[in-house]
Every structure is written in structure tokens, then in C-alpha cells.
PDB file of C-alpha atoms in Angstrom:
ATOM      1  CA  UNK C  30      -4.994  15.497 -32.894  1.00 45.00           C
ATOM      2  CA  UNK C  31      -7.864  14.098 -30.349  1.00 46.00           C
ATOM      3  CA  UNK C  32      -7.191  12.539 -27.120  1.00 45.00           C
ATOM      4  CA  UNK C  33     -10.276   9.785 -28.043  1.00 46.00           C
ATOM      5  CA  UNK C  34     -13.025   9.394 -30.535  1.00 46.00           C
ATOM      6  CA  UNK C  35     -15.363  12.207 -29.615  1.00 50.00           C
ATOM      7  CA  UNK C  36     -18.554   9.709 -28.217  1.00 55.00           C
ATOM      8  CA  UNK C  37     -15.707   8.236 -26.222  1.00 55.00           C
ATOM      9  CA  UNK C  38     -13.977  11.478 -24.557  1.00 50.00           C
ATOM     10  CA  UNK C  39     -17.275  13.299 -24.240  1.00 61.00           C
ATOM     11  CA  UNK C  40     -19.072   9.869 -22.451  1.00 66.00           C
ATOM     12  CA  UNK C  41     -16.133  10.028 -20.110  1.00 58.00           C
ATOM     13  CA  UNK C  42     -16.217  13.730 -19.343  1.00 56.00           C
ATOM     14  CA  UNK C  43     -19.761  13.448 -18.584  1.00 68.00           C
ATOM     15  CA  UNK C  44     -19.292  10.656 -16.445  1.00 69.00           C
ATOM     16  CA  UNK C  45     -16.338  11.897 -14.572  1.00 61.00           C
ATOM     17  CA  UNK C  46     -18.592  15.078 -13.983  1.00 64.00           C
ATOM     18  CA  UNK C  47     -21.670  12.592 -12.194  1.00 77.00           C
ATOM     19  CA  UNK C  48     -19.343  10.869 -10.611  1.00 71.00           C
ATOM     20  CA  UNK C  49     -17.787  14.796  -8.926  1.00 65.00           C
ATOM     21  CA  UNK C  50     -21.097  15.267  -7.630  1.00 73.00           C
ATOM     22  CA  UNK C  51     -22.021  12.225  -6.634  1.00 79.00           C
ATOM     23  CA  UNK C  52     -18.921  12.176  -4.385  1.00 72.00           C
ATOM     24  CA  UNK C  53     -19.571  15.330  -3.262  1.00 70.00           C
ATOM     25  CA  UNK C  54     -23.488  13.883  -2.280  1.00 78.00           C
ATOM     26  CA  UNK C  55     -22.261  10.658  -0.787  1.00 78.00           C
ATOM     27  CA  UNK C  56     -19.105  12.944   1.410  1.00 74.00           C
ATOM     28  CA  UNK C  57     -22.218  15.316   2.704  1.00 73.00           C
ATOM     29  CA  UNK C  58     -23.991  12.613   3.677  1.00 80.00           C
ATOM     30  CA  UNK C  59     -21.351  10.661   5.658  1.00 78.00           C
ATOM     31  CA  UNK C  60     -20.147  13.762   6.916  1.00 75.00           C
ATOM     32  CA  UNK C  61     -23.456  14.663   8.265  1.00 77.00           C
ATOM     33  CA  UNK C  62     -23.599  11.198   9.804  1.00 80.00           C
ATOM     34  CA  UNK C  63     -20.730  10.910  11.438  1.00 79.00           C
ATOM     35  CA  UNK C  64     -21.164  14.639  12.709  1.00 78.00           C
ATOM     36  CA  UNK C  65     -24.700  13.170  14.221  1.00 79.00           C
ATOM     37  CA  UNK C  66     -22.654  10.079  16.146  1.00 81.00           C
ATOM     38  CA  UNK C  67     -19.925  12.315  17.407  1.00 78.00           C
ATOM     39  CA  UNK C  68     -22.200  15.005  19.085  1.00 78.00           C
ATOM     40  CA  UNK C  69     -24.248  11.909  20.475  1.00 78.00           C
ATOM     41  CA  UNK C  70     -21.451   9.827  21.762  1.00 78.00           C
ATOM     42  CA  UNK C  71     -19.785  13.492  23.552  1.00 72.00           C
ATOM     43  CA  UNK C  72     -23.381  13.923  25.794  1.00 71.00           C
ATOM     44  CA  UNK C  73     -25.158  16.482  23.660  1.00 68.00           C
ATOM     45  CA  UNK C  74     -28.816  17.098  23.584  1.00 61.00           C
ATOM     46  CA  UNK C  75     -30.067  15.529  20.514  1.00 59.00           C
ATOM     47  CA  UNK C  76     -31.353  19.655  19.423  1.00 60.00           C
ATOM     48  CA  UNK C  77     -27.717  20.763  20.218  1.00 60.00           C
ATOM     49  CA  UNK C  78     -26.603  17.324  18.059  1.00 57.00           C
ATOM     50  CA  UNK C  79     -28.968  19.073  15.565  1.00 64.00           C
ATOM     51  CA  UNK C  80     -27.744  22.312  15.574  1.00 71.00           C
ATOM     52  CA  UNK C  81     -24.194  20.715  14.903  1.00 66.00           C
ATOM     53  CA  UNK C  82     -25.252  18.307  11.982  1.00 64.00           C
ATOM     54  CA  UNK C  83     -26.271  21.619  10.793  1.00 70.00           C
ATOM     55  CA  UNK C  84     -23.264  23.450  11.216  1.00 74.00           C
ATOM     56  CA  UNK C  85     -21.372  20.690   9.475  1.00 65.00           C
ATOM     57  CA  UNK C  86     -23.708  20.613   6.666  1.00 66.00           C
ATOM     58  CA  UNK C  87     -22.805  24.392   6.017  1.00 75.00           C
ATOM     59  CA  UNK C  88     -19.092  23.710   7.186  1.00 72.00           C
ATOM     60  CA  UNK C  89     -19.135  21.170   3.614  1.00 65.00           C
ATOM     61  CA  UNK C  90     -20.758  22.858   1.418  1.00 70.00           C
ATOM     62  CA  UNK C  91     -18.081  25.416   2.040  1.00 78.00           C
ATOM     63  CA  UNK C  92     -15.363  23.313   1.134  1.00 71.00           C
ATOM     64  CA  UNK C  93     -17.282  21.276  -1.381  1.00 67.00           C
ATOM     65  CA  UNK C  94     -17.039  24.903  -2.895  1.00 76.00           C
ATOM     66  CA  UNK C  95     -13.526  25.913  -2.023  1.00 75.00           C
ATOM     67  CA  UNK C  96     -12.476  22.430  -2.924  1.00 70.00           C
ATOM     68  CA  UNK C  97     -14.275  22.878  -6.742  1.00 73.00           C
ATOM     69  CA  UNK C  98     -12.898  26.156  -7.207  1.00 80.00           C
ATOM     70  CA  UNK C  99      -9.041  26.140  -5.679  1.00 78.00           C
ATOM     71  CA  UNK C 100      -8.369  22.227  -4.774  1.00 74.00           C
ATOM     72  CA  UNK C 101      -5.558  22.804  -7.757  1.00 81.00           C
ATOM     73  CA  UNK C 102      -3.559  25.542  -5.471  1.00 84.00           C
ATOM     74  CA  UNK C 103      -3.908  23.774  -2.519  1.00 82.00           C
ATOM     75  CA  UNK C 104      -3.014  20.738  -3.822  1.00 85.00           C
ATOM     76  CA  UNK C 105       0.427  22.317  -5.139  1.00 91.00           C
ATOM     77  CA  UNK C 106       1.024  23.790  -1.638  1.00 90.00           C
ATOM     78  CA  UNK C 107       0.186  20.805   0.000  1.00 88.00           C
ATOM     79  CA  UNK C 108       2.860  19.258  -2.030  1.00 91.00           C
ATOM     80  CA  UNK C 109       5.490  22.200  -1.232  1.00 92.00           C
ATOM     81  CA  UNK C 110       5.933  22.701  -5.580  1.00 95.00           C
ATOM     82  CA  UNK C 111       6.966  25.835  -6.631  1.00 95.00           C
ATOM     83  CA  UNK C 112       6.309  27.452  -9.857  1.00 96.00           C
ATOM     84  CA  UNK C 113       7.837  27.678 -13.101  1.00 95.00           C
ATOM     85  CA  UNK C 114       8.312  29.505 -16.458  1.00 94.00           C
ATOM     86  CA  UNK C 115       9.872  29.008 -19.924  1.00 94.00           C
ATOM     87  CA  UNK C 116      12.624  31.959 -18.681  1.00 93.00           C
ATOM     88  CA  UNK C 117      13.426  29.011 -15.107  1.00 93.00           C
ATOM     89  CA  UNK C 118      12.828  26.071 -16.440  1.00 93.00           C
ATOM     90  CA  UNK C 119      12.753  26.021 -20.707  1.00 94.00           C
ATOM     91  CA  UNK C 120      13.285  22.490 -21.630  1.00 93.00           C
ATOM     92  CA  UNK C 121      10.256  21.239 -19.066  1.00 95.00           C
ATOM     93  CA  UNK C 122       7.984  24.223 -20.230  1.00 96.00           C
ATOM     94  CA  UNK C 123       8.534  23.359 -24.290  1.00 96.00           C
ATOM     95  CA  UNK C 124       8.151  20.004 -23.802  1.00 96.00           C
ATOM     96  CA  UNK C 125       4.528  20.906 -21.658  1.00 97.00           C
ATOM     97  CA  UNK C 126       3.928  23.485 -24.348  1.00 96.00           C
ATOM     98  CA  UNK C 127       4.696  20.659 -27.725  1.00 96.00           C
ATOM     99  CA  UNK C 128       2.237  18.390 -25.815  1.00 97.00           C
ATOM    100  CA  UNK C 129      -0.377  21.047 -25.422  1.00 96.00           C
ATOM    101  CA  UNK C 130      -0.595  22.871 -29.165  1.00 96.00           C
ATOM    102  CA  UNK C 131      -0.456  18.348 -30.286  1.00 93.00           C
ATOM    103  CA  UNK C 132      -3.382  17.290 -28.135  1.00 92.00           C
ATOM    104  CA  UNK C 133      -5.312  20.645 -28.368  1.00 94.00           C
ATOM    105  CA  UNK C 134      -5.604  21.667 -25.046  1.00 95.00           C
ATOM    106  CA  UNK C 135      -4.586  24.834 -23.142  1.00 96.00           C
ATOM    107  CA  UNK C 136      -1.360  25.553 -21.846  1.00 96.00           C
ATOM    108  CA  UNK C 137      -1.283  24.140 -18.164  1.00 96.00           C
ATOM    109  CA  UNK C 138       0.876  25.580 -15.344  1.00 96.00           C
ATOM    110  CA  UNK C 139       3.730  24.033 -14.558  1.00 97.00           C
ATOM    111  CA  UNK C 140       5.072  23.131 -11.252  1.00 97.00           C
ATOM    112  CA  UNK C 141       8.550  21.544  -9.853  1.00 97.00           C
ATOM    113  CA  UNK C 142       8.750  18.901  -6.566  1.00 96.00           C
ATOM    114  CA  UNK C 143      12.691  19.539  -5.217  1.00 96.00           C
ATOM    115  CA  UNK C 144      12.365  16.087  -4.285  1.00 95.00           C
ATOM    116  CA  UNK C 145      14.499  13.475  -5.724  1.00 94.00           C
ATOM    117  CA  UNK C 146      11.623  10.453  -5.399  1.00 95.00           C
ATOM    118  CA  UNK C 147      10.810  10.988  -9.273  1.00 96.00           C
ATOM    119  CA  UNK C 148       7.235  11.361  -9.441  1.00 96.00           C
ATOM    120  CA  UNK C 149       4.746  13.528 -11.194  1.00 97.00           C
ATOM    121  CA  UNK C 150       0.377  14.489 -11.058  1.00 95.00           C
ATOM    122  CA  UNK C 151      -2.153  16.775 -12.443  1.00 94.00           C
ATOM    123  CA  UNK C 152      -4.603  18.821 -11.078  1.00 91.00           C
ATOM    124  CA  UNK C 153      -7.278  21.090 -11.378  1.00 89.00           C
ATOM    125  CA  UNK C 154     -11.553  21.877 -12.136  1.00 86.00           C
ATOM    126  CA  UNK C 155     -10.812  21.647 -15.461  1.00 89.00           C
ATOM    127  CA  UNK C 156      -8.385  22.060 -18.820  1.00 93.00           C
ATOM    128  CA  UNK C 157      -8.466  25.862 -18.308  1.00 93.00           C
ATOM    129  CA  UNK C 158      -8.045  26.189 -14.701  1.00 91.00           C
ATOM    130  CA  UNK C 159      -5.084  22.654 -15.121  1.00 93.00           C
ATOM    131  CA  UNK C 160      -1.642  22.385 -13.268  1.00 95.00           C
ATOM    132  CA  UNK C 161       1.374  19.706 -13.901  1.00 96.00           C
ATOM    133  CA  UNK C 162       4.084  19.496 -10.925  1.00 96.00           C
ATOM    134  CA  UNK C 163       6.676  16.982 -12.225  1.00 97.00           C
ATOM    135  CA  UNK C 164       9.384  16.163  -9.177  1.00 97.00           C
ATOM    136  CA  UNK C 165      13.327  16.957  -9.286  1.00 96.00           C
ATOM    137  CA  UNK C 166      13.953  13.227  -9.573  1.00 96.00           C
ATOM    138  CA  UNK C 167      12.027  12.996 -12.345  1.00 97.00           C
ATOM    139  CA  UNK C 168      13.106  15.522 -14.553  1.00 96.00           C
ATOM    140  CA  UNK C 169      16.694  14.177 -13.184  1.00 95.00           C
ATOM    141  CA  UNK C 170      16.027  10.503 -14.450  1.00 96.00           C
ATOM    142  CA  UNK C 171      14.102  10.631 -17.693  1.00 97.00           C
ATOM    143  CA  UNK C 172      15.671  11.089 -21.232  1.00 96.00           C
ATOM    144  CA  UNK C 173      13.209  12.866 -23.964  1.00 95.00           C
ATOM    145  CA  UNK C 174      10.986  10.392 -24.669  1.00 97.00           C
ATOM    146  CA  UNK C 175      10.700   8.709 -21.313  1.00 97.00           C
ATOM    147  CA  UNK C 176       9.372  12.492 -20.213  1.00 97.00           C
ATOM    148  CA  UNK C 177       7.448  13.611 -22.770  1.00 97.00           C
ATOM    149  CA  UNK C 178       5.669   9.900 -21.943  1.00 97.00           C
ATOM    150  CA  UNK C 179       5.164  10.688 -18.597  1.00 98.00           C
ATOM    151  CA  UNK C 180       4.084  14.583 -19.475  1.00 97.00           C
ATOM    152  CA  UNK C 181       1.512  12.802 -21.591  1.00 97.00           C
ATOM    153  CA  UNK C 182      -0.166  10.608 -19.177  1.00 96.00           C
ATOM    154  CA  UNK C 183      -0.504  13.900 -16.985  1.00 96.00           C
ATOM    155  CA  UNK C 184      -2.273  15.758 -19.921  1.00 96.00           C
ATOM    156  CA  UNK C 185      -4.479  13.032 -20.520  1.00 93.00           C
ATOM    157  CA  UNK C 186      -6.236  13.259 -17.185  1.00 93.00           C
ATOM    158  CA  UNK C 187      -7.090  16.990 -18.051  1.00 94.00           C
ATOM    159  CA  UNK C 188      -8.414  16.470 -20.826  1.00 91.00           C
ATOM    160  CA  UNK C 189     -10.802  13.753 -19.804  1.00 86.00           C
ATOM    161  CA  UNK C 190     -11.298  15.733 -16.323  1.00 86.00           C
ATOM    162  CA  UNK C 191     -10.250  13.184 -14.222  1.00 86.00           C
ATOM    163  CA  UNK C 192      -8.245  16.209 -12.472  1.00 87.00           C
ATOM    164  CA  UNK C 193     -11.614  17.495 -11.169  1.00 81.00           C
ATOM    165  CA  UNK C 194     -12.540  14.563  -9.498  1.00 76.00           C
ATOM    166  CA  UNK C 195      -9.098  13.239  -7.957  1.00 74.00           C
ATOM    167  CA  UNK C 196      -8.896  16.669  -6.781  1.00 67.00           C
ATOM    168  CA  UNK C 197     -11.953  16.930  -4.914  1.00 70.00           C
ATOM    169  CA  UNK C 198     -11.328  14.014  -3.164  1.00 71.00           C
ATOM    170  CA  UNK C 199      -8.393  15.205  -1.544  1.00 66.00           C
ATOM    171  CA  UNK C 200     -10.489  18.010  -0.054  1.00 68.00           C
ATOM    172  CA  UNK C 201     -13.653  15.871   1.332  1.00 71.00           C
ATOM    173  CA  UNK C 202     -11.098  13.579   2.571  1.00 72.00           C
ATOM    174  CA  UNK C 203      -8.864  15.655   4.666  1.00 71.00           C
ATOM    175  CA  UNK C 204     -12.316  16.849   6.119  1.00 74.00           C
ATOM    176  CA  UNK C 205     -13.225  12.849   7.311  1.00 77.00           C
ATOM    177  CA  UNK C 206      -9.505  12.748   9.107  1.00 75.00           C
ATOM    178  CA  UNK C 207     -10.290  15.905  10.835  1.00 75.00           C
ATOM    179  CA  UNK C 208     -13.642  14.808  11.969  1.00 76.00           C
ATOM    180  CA  UNK C 209     -11.920  11.600  13.419  1.00 77.00           C
ATOM    181  CA  UNK C 210      -8.801  13.762  15.110  1.00 76.00           C
ATOM    182  CA  UNK C 211     -11.585  15.952  16.161  1.00 75.00           C
ATOM    183  CA  UNK C 212     -13.586  13.421  18.055  1.00 76.00           C
ATOM    184  CA  UNK C 213     -10.573  11.548  19.319  1.00 74.00           C
ATOM    185  CA  UNK C 214      -9.170  14.754  21.510  1.00 72.00           C
ATOM    186  CA  UNK C 215     -12.609  16.106  22.501  1.00 72.00           C
ATOM    187  CA  UNK C 216     -13.223  12.841  23.196  1.00 70.00           C
ATOM    188  CA  UNK C 217     -10.614  12.519  25.704  1.00 69.00           C
ATOM    189  CA  UNK C 218      -9.385  15.906  26.371  1.00 64.00           C
ATOM    190  CA  UNK C 219     -12.478  17.823  26.228  1.00 57.00           C
ATOM    191  CA  UNK C 220     -14.033  20.315  28.801  1.00 49.00           C
ATOM    192  CA  UNK C 221     -17.879  19.782  30.359  1.00 46.00           C
ATOM    193  CA  UNK C 222     -20.168  21.588  29.010  1.00 51.00           C
ATOM    194  CA  UNK C 223     -23.573  22.476  30.218  1.00 49.00           C
ATOM    195  CA  UNK C 224     -25.684  21.555  26.998  1.00 48.00           C
ATOM    196  CA  UNK C 225     -24.257  17.691  27.873  1.00 50.00           C
ATOM    197  CA  UNK C 226     -26.098  14.711  28.882  1.00 51.00           C
ATOM    198  CA  UNK C 227     -25.129  11.746  30.524  1.00 51.00           C
ATOM    199  CA  UNK C 228     -23.236   9.767  27.722  1.00 54.00           C
ATOM    200  CA  UNK C 229     -25.512   7.360  25.438  1.00 66.00           C
ATOM    201  CA  UNK C 230     -22.958   4.145  25.636  1.00 76.00           C
ATOM    202  CA  UNK C 231     -23.819   3.396  21.817  1.00 78.00           C
ATOM    203  CA  UNK C 232     -23.743   5.957  20.370  1.00 75.00           C
ATOM    204  CA  UNK C 233     -19.918   6.252  22.005  1.00 79.00           C
ATOM    205  CA  UNK C 234     -18.544   2.593  20.940  1.00 82.00           C
ATOM    206  CA  UNK C 235     -20.539   3.883  16.936  1.00 81.00           C
ATOM    207  CA  UNK C 236     -18.351   6.989  17.668  1.00 80.00           C
ATOM    208  CA  UNK C 237     -15.238   5.741  18.684  1.00 83.00           C
ATOM    209  CA  UNK C 238     -15.840   2.855  15.841  1.00 84.00           C
ATOM    210  CA  UNK C 239     -15.845   5.849  13.287  1.00 79.00           C
ATOM    211  CA  UNK C 240     -13.053   7.470  14.237  1.00 80.00           C
ATOM    212  CA  UNK C 241     -10.939   4.649  13.604  1.00 83.00           C
ATOM    213  CA  UNK C 242     -12.626   3.393  10.761  1.00 83.00           C
ATOM    214  CA  UNK C 243     -12.667   6.985   9.009  1.00 74.00           C
ATOM    215  CA  UNK C 244      -9.127   6.466   7.745  1.00 68.00           C
ATOM    216  CA  UNK C 245     -10.167   3.556   6.102  1.00 79.00           C
ATOM    217  CA  UNK C 246     -13.666   4.918   5.084  1.00 76.00           C
ATOM    218  CA  UNK C 247     -11.023   7.349   3.287  1.00 70.00           C
ATOM    219  CA  UNK C 248      -8.760   5.066   1.608  1.00 68.00           C
ATOM    220  CA  UNK C 249     -11.949   2.976  -0.190  1.00 74.00           C
ATOM    221  CA  UNK C 250     -13.760   6.618  -0.910  1.00 70.00           C
ATOM    222  CA  UNK C 251     -10.411   7.111  -2.764  1.00 66.00           C
ATOM    223  CA  UNK C 252     -10.192   3.595  -4.377  1.00 71.00           C
ATOM    224  CA  UNK C 253     -13.872   3.966  -5.624  1.00 65.00           C
ATOM    225  CA  UNK C 254     -11.860   6.359  -8.014  1.00 68.00           C
ATOM    226  CA  UNK C 255     -12.152   4.023 -10.439  1.00 64.00           C
ATOM    227  CA  UNK C 256      -8.492   2.760 -11.696  1.00 74.00           C
ATOM    228  CA  UNK C 257      -9.261   2.593 -15.216  1.00 75.00           C
ATOM    229  CA  UNK C 258      -8.622   5.950 -15.046  1.00 82.00           C
ATOM    230  CA  UNK C 259      -4.835   5.420 -15.194  1.00 87.00           C
ATOM    231  CA  UNK C 260      -4.954   2.577 -18.083  1.00 86.00           C
ATOM    232  CA  UNK C 261      -7.134   5.400 -20.173  1.00 83.00           C
ATOM    233  CA  UNK C 262      -4.889   7.758 -19.455  1.00 89.00           C
ATOM    234  CA  UNK C 263      -1.517   5.615 -20.233  1.00 90.00           C
ATOM    235  CA  UNK C 264      -3.737   5.242 -23.881  1.00 87.00           C
ATOM    236  CA  UNK C 265      -4.652   8.225 -24.604  1.00 88.00           C
ATOM    237  CA  UNK C 266      -1.412   9.529 -23.468  1.00 90.00           C
ATOM    238  CA  UNK C 267       0.404   7.467 -26.256  1.00 89.00           C
ATOM    239  CA  UNK C 268      -1.704   7.995 -28.792  1.00 87.00           C
ATOM    240  CA  UNK C 269      -0.234  11.561 -27.969  1.00 91.00           C
ATOM    241  CA  UNK C 270       3.002  11.046 -28.202  1.00 92.00           C
ATOM    242  CA  UNK C 271       3.069   7.748 -30.476  1.00 90.00           C
ATOM    243  CA  UNK C 272       5.481   6.070 -28.721  1.00 92.00           C
ATOM    244  CA  UNK C 273       3.833   3.726 -25.684  1.00 92.00           C
ATOM    245  CA  UNK C 274       7.607   2.132 -24.547  1.00 94.00           C
ATOM    246  CA  UNK C 275       8.657   5.844 -23.511  1.00 96.00           C
ATOM    247  CA  UNK C 276       5.864   5.931 -20.819  1.00 96.00           C
ATOM    248  CA  UNK C 277       6.817   2.211 -20.555  1.00 96.00           C
ATOM    249  CA  UNK C 278      10.476   3.674 -19.640  1.00 97.00           C
ATOM    250  CA  UNK C 279       9.156   5.546 -17.095  1.00 97.00           C
ATOM    251  CA  UNK C 280       7.070   3.577 -15.399  1.00 96.00           C
ATOM    252  CA  UNK C 281       9.916   1.027 -15.032  1.00 95.00           C
ATOM    253  CA  UNK C 282      12.475   3.510 -13.788  1.00 95.00           C
ATOM    254  CA  UNK C 283      10.420   5.296 -11.215  1.00 95.00           C
ATOM    255  CA  UNK C 284       8.570   1.435 -10.090  1.00 91.00           C
ATOM    256  CA  UNK C 285      12.616   0.662  -9.126  1.00 90.00           C
ATOM    257  CA  UNK C 286      13.124   3.859  -6.408  1.00 89.00           C
ATOM    258  CA  UNK C 287      12.109   2.732  -3.214  1.00 81.00           C
ATOM    259  CA  UNK C 288      11.563   5.881  -1.474  1.00 87.00           C
ATOM    260  CA  UNK C 289       8.721   8.105  -1.261  1.00 90.00           C
ATOM    261  CA  UNK C 290       7.846  11.372  -2.380  1.00 93.00           C
ATOM    262  CA  UNK C 291       8.159  13.333   1.763  1.00 91.00           C
ATOM    263  CA  UNK C 292       5.340  15.513   0.680  1.00 88.00           C
ATOM    264  CA  UNK C 293       2.982  13.346  -0.424  1.00 88.00           C
ATOM    265  CA  UNK C 294       0.467  11.728   2.476  1.00 82.00           C
ATOM    266  CA  UNK C 295      -2.683   8.975   1.405  1.00 75.00           C
ATOM    267  CA  UNK C 296      -4.832  11.608   0.685  1.00 71.00           C
ATOM    268  CA  UNK C 297      -2.643  12.698  -2.392  1.00 81.00           C
ATOM    269  CA  UNK C 298      -0.886   9.611  -2.922  1.00 83.00           C
ATOM    270  CA  UNK C 299      -4.439   9.059  -6.067  1.00 83.00           C
ATOM    271  CA  UNK C 300      -3.148  12.217  -8.148  1.00 88.00           C
ATOM    272  CA  UNK C 301       0.599  10.945  -8.998  1.00 93.00           C
ATOM    273  CA  UNK C 302       1.919   8.907 -12.069  1.00 94.00           C
ATOM    274  CA  UNK C 303       2.570   5.936  -9.634  1.00 91.00           C
ATOM    275  CA  UNK C 304       2.305   4.966  -5.903  1.00 87.00           C
ATOM    276  CA  UNK C 305       4.826   7.672  -3.805  1.00 90.00           C
ATOM    277  CA  UNK C 306       4.205   6.329  -0.659  1.00 84.00           C
ATOM    278  CA  UNK C 307       7.026   4.008  -1.360  1.00 74.00           C
ATOM    279  CA  UNK C 308       7.871   0.141  -2.389  1.00 55.00           C
ATOM    280  CA  UNK C 309       8.652  -1.483   0.394  1.00 50.00           C
ATOM    281  CA  UNK C 310       7.508  -5.337   0.666  1.00 39.00           C
ATOM    282  CA  UNK C 311       4.254  -4.499   3.009  1.00 42.00           C
ATOM    283  CA  UNK C 312       3.405  -1.907  -0.001  1.00 47.00           C
ATOM    284  CA  UNK C 313       3.547  -4.584  -2.176  1.00 50.00           C
ATOM    285  CA  UNK C 314       2.373  -7.060  -0.640  1.00 48.00           C
ATOM    286  CA  UNK C 315      -0.750  -5.020  -0.110  1.00 51.00           C
ATOM    287  CA  UNK C 316      -0.553  -3.448  -3.608  1.00 51.00           C
ATOM    288  CA  UNK C 317      -3.533  -5.002  -5.335  1.00 57.00           C
ATOM    289  CA  UNK C 318      -6.562  -4.555  -2.049  1.00 57.00           C
ATOM    290  CA  UNK C 319      -5.345  -1.319  -1.098  1.00 63.00           C
ATOM    291  CA  UNK C 320      -3.112   0.684  -3.618  1.00 71.00           C
ATOM    292  CA  UNK C 321      -4.642   3.695  -5.224  1.00 71.00           C
ATOM    293  CA  UNK C 322      -3.136   2.589  -8.526  1.00 82.00           C
ATOM    294  CA  UNK C 323      -2.977  -0.342 -10.787  1.00 84.00           C
ATOM    295  CA  UNK C 324       0.143  -2.871 -10.360  1.00 88.00           C
ATOM    296  CA  UNK C 325       2.506  -1.272 -13.003  1.00 91.00           C
ATOM    297  CA  UNK C 326       3.857  -4.188 -14.318  1.00 92.00           C
ATOM    298  CA  UNK C 327       0.137  -4.856 -15.613  1.00 90.00           C
ATOM    299  CA  UNK C 328       0.816  -1.522 -17.101  1.00 92.00           C
ATOM    300  CA  UNK C 329       4.080  -1.965 -18.562  1.00 94.00           C
ATOM    301  CA  UNK C 330       3.078  -4.742 -19.979  1.00 92.00           C
ATOM    302  CA  UNK C 331      -0.475  -3.217 -21.801  1.00 88.00           C
ATOM    303  CA  UNK C 332       2.522  -0.425 -23.175  1.00 91.00           C
ATOM    304  CA  UNK C 333       4.024  -2.579 -24.359  1.00 90.00           C
ATOM    305  CA  UNK C 334       1.779  -4.736 -26.657  1.00 86.00           C
ATOM    306  CA  UNK C 335      -0.016  -1.563 -28.151  1.00 80.00           C
TER     307      UNK C 335
END
């Protein structure tokens, strides 16, 4: 069974490849600019500033390379996920195996996250190097059709090459956060340096603004990963199971659980099938503005109408 018509699926794969390259380029330029502003704000000479920019380009290139080839392992480690197989969890393994056969995709690695909050995500640079993780809370509260709906959704992300784009974002957003933290620490606690001039007040202001706005910029970059990917995964997952209500029921259960996934962070939130950071009143009020996912109610409505 195919997820979509050949024309649609290959266009989506091609679009994601272009988005991945474009995203890496945007991050490289952004990081270069931020490093230059920070070095000037800290009073380094122009030659030293350019040196640090060069170092930043090299480091960014290495991080892009590492993110591309090892993002699945890195994300699983961040989530505290544990690898399982047919012996340790035969029911989960067989469910994923059957769905993989039905979709024509290679069997992904399967992980369990020890957390009561029901959620799941997929990661990996391509279908041959993909992994799926589910929380213990998800497995505990889902019936067979609901669990199949969630896992089919995650397999759809793999089949559509969404995981390549989504996992690269995690690593690159982390670089921006590290730069902001480093600048703040060095600005207030860093020692003197013979190679530093008197600090340029304009660059100091720009540096402080960049450090403050970096987390917001990182969030906006995550939002740039189109929410339509979730709608597409819902649709293609439903085509695989032939039962949209299974995923709709699963999303309803997930949305009613208000506690966050403990290991989830704003940098990894977009990977999950639903917002893993909790559903308090504040988050609900601003969900449409700053959520990395479409509103659950809208997703459920569309699934019910299929």
C-alpha cells in the first residue's frame, strides 16, 4: 500500500529535501551573524571577530553533519528512550512490524520512554535509518486501534521524510540556544583579554537583544516547519489503518492529559504527535500563536469527517 499517489509522495519528499538544505543554510547564516555581533559586543578586534566567525562556520558545518547522520540517536538520548525488541515488548513490536509491512517501509527501531504522559514521535534521516518512540503512558491507555493510529501517523512522518527535516531542527536550534547562553555568561562573568578593544555600545545593545530574542527566534524557526506536515501524517496514517477514528480517539485521550512529558523541551516539542509540554490554561490561550502543532480539535474534526 502506498501512502499517497506517486506524484504527491515524491513531490513531498523532494520538497522536504529542499527545505532541509534551505534550513541548514539559513541557520548557518544566522549563526554567523550572531557570532559576529557577540564578538563585537564583547570588544574583540575586527580580525578576532572574523576569526571567531570562521570558527563558528566550521563548528556549524560539523554540527550539521553530525545532526544529519546521528540526529535519531541524539534525540532518543535526550528523551531518555530505551530500545525494545520483539522479546522485550512483543505486542508493540508486532504492531509496528505489521504497519511497516502494510506501508512498504523498512522496520524502524522501536523505543520506549518511561513517562506517564501519553505521547509518541518518530525520528531519523530516512526510512532506512528511522526510529519510533512511544511513552509508557501512551501504551497503557490506548486500545489496539488507537495505538495503531498513533504508530501509523509516526510511520507516515518517516515515509514522507518529515523526520529528516524535523530532527535537523532540534540540533540547530540547540546551537542557537548555546550561543545565547555563552554570550550571557561571558558578558557578565567573562574575564579580561588582551585582544579586546573598548566595547562598542551599538554592538552591546545588538548582542543583548540577540541573546534575549534567540529563544523566540528558535521557536519561530520551529514553527516554520509547516504544520501541514501533521495534517498530512494524519491523513496518510489513516489511509494505512483504514480507520481514521482510531487516531481521532487517540488524539482525544492524549489531549485530555495535562501533565507534560518530563524529557520534552521546546527544542524537541515539534517531534511529538501532540504538544508534549502540557495543556495548562496559559498554553491553551497561546496555542494557535506559538504551538508547533495544529489545534487538536481541528485535527480530530478532519479525521472524523474522513
